[in-house]
Short mmCIF file of C-alpha atoms in Angstrom, two decimals:
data_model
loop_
_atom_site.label_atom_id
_atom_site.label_comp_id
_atom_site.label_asym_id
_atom_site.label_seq_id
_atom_site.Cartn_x
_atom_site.Cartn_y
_atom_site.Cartn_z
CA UNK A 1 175.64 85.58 139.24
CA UNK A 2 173.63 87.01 141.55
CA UNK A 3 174.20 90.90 143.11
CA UNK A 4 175.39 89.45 146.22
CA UNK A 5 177.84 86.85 144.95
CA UNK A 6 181.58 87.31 145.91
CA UNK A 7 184.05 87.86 143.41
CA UNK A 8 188.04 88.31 143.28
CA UNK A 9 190.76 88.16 140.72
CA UNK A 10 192.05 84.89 140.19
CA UNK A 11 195.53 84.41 140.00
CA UNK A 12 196.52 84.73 136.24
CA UNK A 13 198.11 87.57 133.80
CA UNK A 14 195.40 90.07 132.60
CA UNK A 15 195.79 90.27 128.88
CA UNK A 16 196.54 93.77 128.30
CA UNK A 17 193.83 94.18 125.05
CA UNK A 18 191.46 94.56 127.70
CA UNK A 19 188.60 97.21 128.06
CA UNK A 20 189.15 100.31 130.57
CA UNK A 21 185.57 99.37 132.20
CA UNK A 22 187.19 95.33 132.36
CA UNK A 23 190.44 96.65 133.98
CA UNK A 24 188.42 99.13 136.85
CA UNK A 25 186.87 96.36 137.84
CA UNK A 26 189.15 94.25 138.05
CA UNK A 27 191.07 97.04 140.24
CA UNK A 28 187.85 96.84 142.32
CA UNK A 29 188.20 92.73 142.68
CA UNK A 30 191.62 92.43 144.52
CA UNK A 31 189.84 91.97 147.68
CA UNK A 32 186.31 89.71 148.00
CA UNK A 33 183.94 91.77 147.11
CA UNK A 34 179.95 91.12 146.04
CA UNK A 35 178.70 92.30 142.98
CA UNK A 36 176.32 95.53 144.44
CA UNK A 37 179.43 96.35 146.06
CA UNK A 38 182.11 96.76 142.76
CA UNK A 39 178.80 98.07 141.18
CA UNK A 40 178.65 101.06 143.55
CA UNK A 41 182.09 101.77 143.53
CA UNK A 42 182.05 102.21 140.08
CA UNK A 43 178.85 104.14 139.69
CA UNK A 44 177.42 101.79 137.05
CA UNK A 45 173.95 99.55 137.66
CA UNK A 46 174.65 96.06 138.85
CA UNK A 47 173.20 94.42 135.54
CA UNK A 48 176.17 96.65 133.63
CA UNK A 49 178.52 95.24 136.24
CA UNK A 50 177.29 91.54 136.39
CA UNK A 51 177.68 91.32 132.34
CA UNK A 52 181.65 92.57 132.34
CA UNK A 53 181.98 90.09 135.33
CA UNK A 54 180.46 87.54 133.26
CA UNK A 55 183.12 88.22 130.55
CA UNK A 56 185.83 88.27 133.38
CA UNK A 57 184.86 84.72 134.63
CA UNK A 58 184.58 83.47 131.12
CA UNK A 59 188.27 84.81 130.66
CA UNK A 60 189.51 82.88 133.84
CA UNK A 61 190.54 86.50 135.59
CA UNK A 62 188.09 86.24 138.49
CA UNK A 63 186.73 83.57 140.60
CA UNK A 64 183.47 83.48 142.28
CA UNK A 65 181.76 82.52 145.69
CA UNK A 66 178.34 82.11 146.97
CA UNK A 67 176.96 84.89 149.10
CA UNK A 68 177.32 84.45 153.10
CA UNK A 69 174.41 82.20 153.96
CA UNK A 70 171.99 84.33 156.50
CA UNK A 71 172.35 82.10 159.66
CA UNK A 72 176.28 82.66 158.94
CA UNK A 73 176.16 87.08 159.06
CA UNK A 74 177.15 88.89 161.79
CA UNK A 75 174.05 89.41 164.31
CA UNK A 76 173.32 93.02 163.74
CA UNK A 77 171.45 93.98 166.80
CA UNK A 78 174.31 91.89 169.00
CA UNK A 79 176.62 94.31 167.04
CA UNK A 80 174.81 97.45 167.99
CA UNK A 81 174.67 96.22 172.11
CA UNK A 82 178.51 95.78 172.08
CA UNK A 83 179.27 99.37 170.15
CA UNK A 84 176.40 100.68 172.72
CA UNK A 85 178.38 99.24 175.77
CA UNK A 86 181.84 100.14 174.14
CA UNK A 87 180.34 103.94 173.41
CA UNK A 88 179.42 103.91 177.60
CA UNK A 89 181.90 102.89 178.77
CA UNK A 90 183.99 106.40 177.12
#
């Protein structure tokens, strides 16, 4: 699992023996969310983050998805014309 892989809880019960770091992240995880991303959130390095995900997965209590392929991201600098022309026209 790389640090820009998607993850979200899956749709089953969380056991309730599980770990406070287990259950923040899952907390984190109700939306899609990469891996750098719950990692910052919680203040913790990504490695620390992708092993409890790792245990997560392996439990069936999140899924995962590939990161966005480049050529499918939002164009940045066609982002930054239309905020530029938005900001212009105030």
């Amino acid at each position: 699992m790389s640090w820009e892989s998607l993850v979200m809880t899956a749709d089953a019960a969380f056991p309730a023996a599980l770990q406070p770091e287990h259950l923040a992240i899952l907390k984190q995880c109700e939306g899609l969310i990469s891996v750098a991303e719950v990692a910052a959130h919680l203040g913790q390095p990504p490695s620390v983050v992708q092993v409890l995900l790792s245990d997560l997965l392996r439990w069936g209590l999140i899924v995962t998805r590939p990161p966005v392929p480049p050529a499918e991201r939002a164009d940045v600098t066609m982002l930054r014309k239309v905020l530029h022309g938005l900001e212009s026209s105030l």
